[in-house]
Amino acid sequence: MNGNKNAPIFAVNNIQKSFADVPVLEDISLSVEQGNVVSIIGPSGSGKSTLLRCGTFLETADGGDILYNGEYAMKDGVYVDKAALRKFRSRFGLVFQNFNLFPHYSVLKNIAEPPMLQGVSREEAEDRAMGLLRKMGLEGRERAYPSQLSGGQQQRVAIARALAMNPEILFFDEPTSALDPELTGEVLKVIRQLAEEHMTMVVVTHEMPFAKAVSNRVIFMAGGVIVEQGDPLQVFDDPQEERTRQFLRVFEK
Amino acid sequence: MKKLLSLCLVFALALSLSACGGSSSGSSSAPAEKETAEAAETADTEETMTFIMGIDPEYPPFSYMDDDGNYTGFDVEVCQAVCDRLGWEMKIFTVNWDQKLVQLDAGECDCVWSGMTILKSMKESGYVLSKPYFYNTQVLLVKEDSDITSSYDLEGKSVAVQLGTSGEKLLQEDLKDLADTFGELVTCDSFLKCFTELDGNAVDAVLVDLPVATAYIADHEGFRIVNEELGAEEYGIAFRSVDQVLCDAVEGALADLVADGTYAQIAAKYPDIVDNLLFLNE
Amino acid sequence: MTFTAMVLKMSEGLGRTCAIFFLTLLFSLPLGMVIALLRMSKNRVIAGITRFIISVLRGTPLMLQLLAVTYGPYYLFGFNVPRNKLIPVVIAFAINYAAYFAEIYRGGIESISKGQYEAAEVLGYTKLQTFMRIILPQVMKRIMPSVTNEVVTLVKDTSMAFTVSYQEMFTIGKQIANSQTSFLPFVVAGIFYFVFNALVDYVMGLIEKRLDYYD
């Protein structure tokens, strides 16, 4: 599954999704190139989380295409079969707003078990996990259980867990929204570090300064459509659309 | 060990307390001692006395539920006649047969009158017992095609008996040696279950009172009674130890009923037992 | 009959009481899981039928179910009544308790957040792996107190086997009480049940402690 070398790592074309006849995503198209960081901002209910969940197959889109490396996971609203979909899952990682760590597993097992189930040896999986924990600044916490960690630490474990699968792209669904303000910094710092290492990422976020500083591209969504997108400096400092200006004004205060 | 002992004591205390509680609430309308019995009998100015008859509702033909759901049977009809004669109001209380004496003591009923075998232990415990009115034996009920022809054939077989009946008692005491030859002794909590076990081939014989067996084969085909009497016994009525007066009143009324023929009239309705009624054969 | 003889005689029935207890747990704990999964089936017909069966099993007395299992085949089809009453007794108990366990399991499974399933799915866990590794261990811990409750009730419910003349400890106690016109066998039975349940409490406490490695 090497795909097309020149194709974007992740792309959606004209994706649609309704919940009980209420459209949440209307013809959204988007592509993410290798090494890029794309931030998706917008008011709640704008469809940005739904977009991420459709891209990661947690929600079933009603129509459109989903591609990884130019390969169709969904074409014209039709998904590939389950086995093929499973292979697509190994290409991305997802970090949830509520961490969703497994509370009955130690930190180490949270990170090491998923690769082991894919055939990675215990030794290698645990080595990888220890390395990631070091990188996340959580050295020595591998025996702890999630409930013994702060929210910020838990989210960093969740990021390590996603990275342990060696994904080609990492999705973040509001990774700091469930955290106390003083804990958001440590998580954002880790994401920033990943960006510097050219990890391909899509981040749904409300942290405007972060989005502005880290992203290669910013997408502003509202009412299920992409209202405006482009270079972060342009979107934040010189928005073209009135709705973008309205939205950003709230954050300036 | 001390702890365990005190625990036992607490438990026993709780049990006895709950038993007392039951008796005081159960007997609010039926005083434990029927002091008014004589008064009610002689003076009709007194409030009508209520006499609560304790029966096993699954013991035909002495006491059972008829097709309309009313309690009837030889004992029930005789008791009704006694109450009518004495001007008492009769009520029926269905006892849990293996707890009948406890329930009597608790005042839930004023007598146990339901084809009840008079046991030595009842006399020893001080219960007031009426004169016996029925002579009974235990018999074996088997399937028609059974190879059992006497109690000697029961070796290694399964035998059912109802819990709390004289049959069960017999097997524990006088016929213990016989019971020890059984393959299994199955104790059921009703005769219906004993017979179901027999019909369903789970047991090979049922040890049961003669009249019950006679009444059963009259209604059901495919069974026979083994021609052997196992343990003779007599039926009577049990009252609380303080109720000698009550017993006397009932016995007096019974004598009147025998004298005026009412007793024989009732007995005629129960041909299965009429031969063994002692008052009619004196 | 001496007190010692009474206790000895009743102890004979204790083995049968234990047989009902352990065999019922052995069959009802897994069967309850099967029923719970059928009850949560996406197929509405299966879920509906299972729901109905559960409501019948929970809505009718165990005593009635014991009678139905033991004598039902005889009355309906003329089958022989089983000689060894342990079989119908365990069948009736296992089915009845499975219905209760099923509802406990269902409550436990439904209390696990959707996020746990989603995280497992994204991390490549199969449905079976998700259930066995992620969901079930968490469910076990959450339902332990309710399961302990049922197990304690089961100890006492074994006495109901007397309705089908199974000679367990309480049935023997009743027989002795009757022949000796004494309440003592009931006191002995009460102590037996109490000690049995004290052991059950102790063991369940150990299990709960073992599951208590995380919050």
mmCIF file of N, CA, C and O in Angstrom, chain C residues 65-105:
data_model
loop_
_atom_site.group_PDB
_atom_site.id
_atom_site.type_symbol
_atom_site.label_atom_id
_atom_site.label_comp_id
_atom_site.label_asym_id
_atom_site.label_seq_id
_atom_site.Cartn_x
_atom_site.Cartn_y
_atom_site.Cartn_z
ATOM 1 N N GLN C 65 -40.362 -21.913 38.389
ATOM 2 C CA GLN C 65 -39.477 -22.352 37.313
ATOM 3 C C GLN C 65 -38.884 -23.728 37.645
ATOM 4 O O GLN C 65 -38.706 -24.561 36.755
ATOM 5 N N LEU C 66 -38.607 -23.947 38.919
ATOM 6 C CA LEU C 66 -38.108 -25.258 39.344
ATOM 7 C C LEU C 66 -39.141 -26.339 39.047
ATOM 8 O O LEU C 66 -38.821 -27.402 38.515
ATOM 9 N N LEU C 67 -40.392 -26.047 39.388
ATOM 10 C CA LEU C 67 -41.467 -27.005 39.135
ATOM 11 C C LEU C 67 -41.623 -27.228 37.640
ATOM 12 O O LEU C 67 -41.783 -28.358 37.180
ATOM 13 N N ALA C 68 -41.552 -26.131 36.874
ATOM 14 C CA ALA C 68 -41.741 -26.230 35.422
ATOM 15 C C ALA C 68 -40.656 -27.089 34.788
ATOM 16 O O ALA C 68 -40.938 -27.952 33.957
ATOM 17 N N VAL C 69 -39.403 -26.865 35.197
ATOM 18 C CA VAL C 69 -38.303 -27.630 34.595
ATOM 19 C C VAL C 69 -38.378 -29.098 35.017
ATOM 20 O O VAL C 69 -38.141 -30.005 34.225
ATOM 21 N N THR C 70 -38.743 -29.345 36.281
ATOM 22 C CA THR C 70 -38.742 -30.722 36.787
ATOM 23 C C THR C 70 -39.948 -31.512 36.284
ATOM 24 O O THR C 70 -39.811 -32.643 35.825
ATOM 25 N N TYR C 71 -41.125 -30.902 36.393
ATOM 26 C CA TYR C 71 -42.340 -31.656 36.071
ATOM 27 C C TYR C 71 -42.973 -31.257 34.741
ATOM 28 O O TYR C 71 -43.847 -31.957 34.244
ATOM 29 N N GLY C 72 -42.551 -30.127 34.175
ATOM 30 C CA GLY C 72 -43.130 -29.645 32.912
ATOM 31 C C GLY C 72 -43.078 -30.694 31.805
ATOM 32 O O GLY C 72 -44.107 -31.011 31.198
ATOM 33 N N PRO C 73 -41.898 -31.276 31.531
ATOM 34 C CA PRO C 73 -41.811 -32.263 30.444
ATOM 35 C C PRO C 73 -42.743 -33.459 30.685
ATOM 36 O O PRO C 73 -43.294 -34.015 29.747
ATOM 37 N N TYR C 74 -42.939 -33.813 31.955
ATOM 38 C CA TYR C 74 -43.839 -34.920 32.277
ATOM 39 C C TYR C 74 -45.284 -34.540 31.963
ATOM 40 O O TYR C 74 -46.002 -35.275 31.281
ATOM 41 N N TYR C 75 -45.696 -33.376 32.433
ATOM 42 C CA TYR C 75 -47.090 -32.974 32.221
ATOM 43 C C TYR C 75 -47.384 -32.672 30.764
ATOM 44 O O TYR C 75 -48.463 -32.947 30.262
ATOM 45 N N LEU C 76 -46.420 -32.073 30.051
ATOM 46 C CA LEU C 76 -46.671 -31.669 28.672
ATOM 47 C C LEU C 76 -46.504 -32.824 27.695
ATOM 48 O O LEU C 76 -47.304 -32.985 26.777
ATOM 49 N N PHE C 77 -45.440 -33.615 27.873
ATOM 50 C CA PHE C 77 -45.130 -34.626 26.869
ATOM 51 C C PHE C 77 -45.111 -36.041 27.418
ATOM 52 O O PHE C 77 -44.787 -36.979 26.693
ATOM 53 N N GLY C 78 -45.424 -36.211 28.696
ATOM 54 C CA GLY C 78 -45.426 -37.548 29.273
ATOM 55 C C GLY C 78 -44.030 -38.117 29.487
ATOM 56 O O GLY C 78 -43.865 -39.323 29.632
ATOM 57 N N PHE C 79 -43.000 -37.243 29.458
ATOM 58 C CA PHE C 79 -41.635 -37.719 29.714
ATOM 59 C C PHE C 79 -41.524 -38.201 31.152
ATOM 60 O O PHE C 79 -42.305 -37.819 32.012
ATOM 61 N N ASN C 80 -40.501 -39.014 31.410
ATOM 62 C CA ASN C 80 -40.249 -39.429 32.779
ATOM 63 C C ASN C 80 -39.761 -38.240 33.611
ATOM 64 O O ASN C 80 -39.047 -37.377 33.101
ATOM 65 N N VAL C 81 -40.142 -38.243 34.875
ATOM 66 C CA VAL C 81 -39.599 -37.245 35.798
ATOM 67 C C VAL C 81 -38.162 -37.664 36.110
ATOM 68 O O VAL C 81 -37.927 -38.837 36.398
ATOM 69 N N PRO C 82 -37.200 -36.742 36.015
ATOM 70 C CA PRO C 82 -35.813 -37.152 36.259
ATOM 71 C C PRO C 82 -35.619 -37.700 37.669
ATOM 72 O O PRO C 82 -36.116 -37.127 38.632
ATOM 73 N N ARG C 83 -34.899 -38.802 37.755
ATOM 74 C CA ARG C 83 -34.640 -39.387 39.079
ATOM 75 C C ARG C 83 -33.624 -38.560 39.843
ATOM 76 O O ARG C 83 -33.761 -38.351 41.036
ATOM 77 N N ASN C 84 -32.583 -38.162 39.141
ATOM 78 C CA ASN C 84 -31.589 -37.324 39.802
ATOM 79 C C ASN C 84 -32.038 -35.870 39.708
ATOM 80 O O ASN C 84 -31.929 -35.231 38.667
ATOM 81 N N LYS C 85 -32.542 -35.343 40.812
ATOM 82 C CA LYS C 85 -33.140 -34.015 40.794
ATOM 83 C C LYS C 85 -32.106 -32.898 40.636
ATOM 84 O O LYS C 85 -32.443 -31.764 40.348
ATOM 85 N N LEU C 86 -30.829 -33.249 40.821
ATOM 86 C CA LEU C 86 -29.809 -32.208 40.681
ATOM 87 C C LEU C 86 -29.845 -31.602 39.281
ATOM 88 O O LEU C 86 -29.628 -30.403 39.107
ATOM 89 N N ILE C 87 -30.156 -32.436 38.275
ATOM 90 C CA ILE C 87 -30.138 -31.952 36.894
ATOM 91 C C ILE C 87 -31.198 -30.866 36.664
ATOM 92 O O ILE C 87 -30.849 -29.749 36.295
ATOM 93 N N PRO C 88 -32.496 -31.168 36.913
ATOM 94 C CA PRO C 88 -33.474 -30.085 36.712
ATOM 95 C C PRO C 88 -33.230 -28.899 37.640
ATOM 96 O O PRO C 88 -33.473 -27.752 37.250
ATOM 97 N N VAL C 89 -32.765 -29.168 38.850
ATOM 98 C CA VAL C 89 -32.528 -28.064 39.792
ATOM 99 C C VAL C 89 -31.458 -27.123 39.235
ATOM 100 O O VAL C 89 -31.646 -25.904 39.186
ATOM 101 N N VAL C 90 -30.352 -27.700 38.761
ATOM 102 C CA VAL C 90 -29.278 -26.844 38.236
ATOM 103 C C VAL C 90 -29.724 -26.138 36.958
ATOM 104 O O VAL C 90 -29.428 -24.956 36.753
ATOM 105 N N ILE C 91 -30.481 -26.835 36.110
ATOM 106 C CA ILE C 91 -30.964 -26.186 34.886
ATOM 107 C C ILE C 91 -31.823 -24.972 35.249
ATOM 108 O O ILE C 91 -31.608 -23.866 34.755
ATOM 109 N N ALA C 92 -32.787 -25.184 36.154
ATOM 110 C CA ALA C 92 -33.681 -24.082 36.523
ATOM 111 C C ALA C 92 -32.906 -22.941 37.171
ATOM 112 O O ALA C 92 -33.094 -21.771 36.819
ATOM 113 N N PHE C 93 -32.032 -23.266 38.100
ATOM 114 C CA PHE C 93 -31.247 -22.224 38.770
ATOM 115 C C PHE C 93 -30.355 -21.487 37.777
ATOM 116 O O PHE C 93 -30.268 -20.254 37.814
ATOM 117 N N ALA C 94 -29.681 -22.253 36.897
ATOM 118 C CA ALA C 94 -28.724 -21.621 35.979
ATOM 119 C C ALA C 94 -29.444 -20.667 35.040
ATOM 120 O O ALA C 94 -28.982 -19.540 34.813
ATOM 121 N N ILE C 95 -30.600 -21.084 34.526
ATOM 122 C CA ILE C 95 -31.328 -20.219 33.595
ATOM 123 C C ILE C 95 -31.823 -18.977 34.322
ATOM 124 O O ILE C 95 -31.686 -17.855 33.847
ATOM 125 N N ASN C 96 -32.388 -19.200 35.510
ATOM 126 C CA ASN C 96 -32.916 -18.061 36.272
ATOM 127 C C ASN C 96 -31.812 -17.068 36.619
ATOM 128 O O ASN C 96 -31.956 -15.856 36.414
ATOM 129 N N TYR C 97 -30.706 -17.571 37.145
ATOM 130 C CA TYR C 97 -29.623 -16.657 37.525
ATOM 131 C C TYR C 97 -28.968 -16.028 36.312
ATOM 132 O O TYR C 97 -28.531 -14.878 36.374
ATOM 133 N N ALA C 98 -28.923 -16.766 35.186
ATOM 134 C CA ALA C 98 -28.350 -16.193 33.968
ATOM 135 C C ALA C 98 -29.133 -14.947 33.564
ATOM 136 O O ALA C 98 -28.550 -13.957 33.112
ATOM 137 N N ALA C 99 -30.456 -14.982 33.756
ATOM 138 C CA ALA C 99 -31.267 -13.814 33.389
ATOM 139 C C ALA C 99 -30.879 -12.603 34.239
ATOM 140 O O ALA C 99 -30.764 -11.488 33.730
ATOM 141 N N TYR C 100 -30.654 -12.845 35.532
ATOM 142 C CA TYR C 100 -30.248 -11.735 36.397
ATOM 143 C C TYR C 100 -28.847 -11.247 36.047
ATOM 144 O O TYR C 100 -28.597 -10.050 35.953
ATOM 145 N N PHE C 101 -27.933 -12.223 35.840
ATOM 146 C CA PHE C 101 -26.564 -11.838 35.476
ATOM 147 C C PHE C 101 -26.564 -11.073 34.151
ATOM 148 O O PHE C 101 -25.814 -10.114 33.973
ATOM 149 N N ALA C 102 -27.429 -11.508 33.211
ATOM 150 C CA ALA C 102 -27.473 -10.852 31.902
ATOM 151 C C ALA C 102 -27.771 -9.367 32.065
ATOM 152 O O ALA C 102 -27.134 -8.521 31.435
ATOM 153 N N GLU C 103 -28.729 -9.058 32.928
ATOM 154 C CA GLU C 103 -29.088 -7.653 33.108
ATOM 155 C C GLU C 103 -27.969 -6.888 33.806
ATOM 156 O O GLU C 103 -27.741 -5.712 33.527
ATOM 157 N N ILE C 104 -27.264 -7.559 34.704
ATOM 158 C CA ILE C 104 -26.121 -6.912 35.346
ATOM 159 C C ILE C 104 -25.022 -6.646 34.316
ATOM 160 O O ILE C 104 -24.479 -5.547 34.242
ATOM 161 N N TYR C 105 -24.734 -7.673 33.500
ATOM 162 C CA TYR C 105 -23.716 -7.504 32.454
ATOM 163 C C TYR C 105 -24.106 -6.360 31.519
ATOM 164 O O TYR C 105 -23.290 -5.526 31.156
#
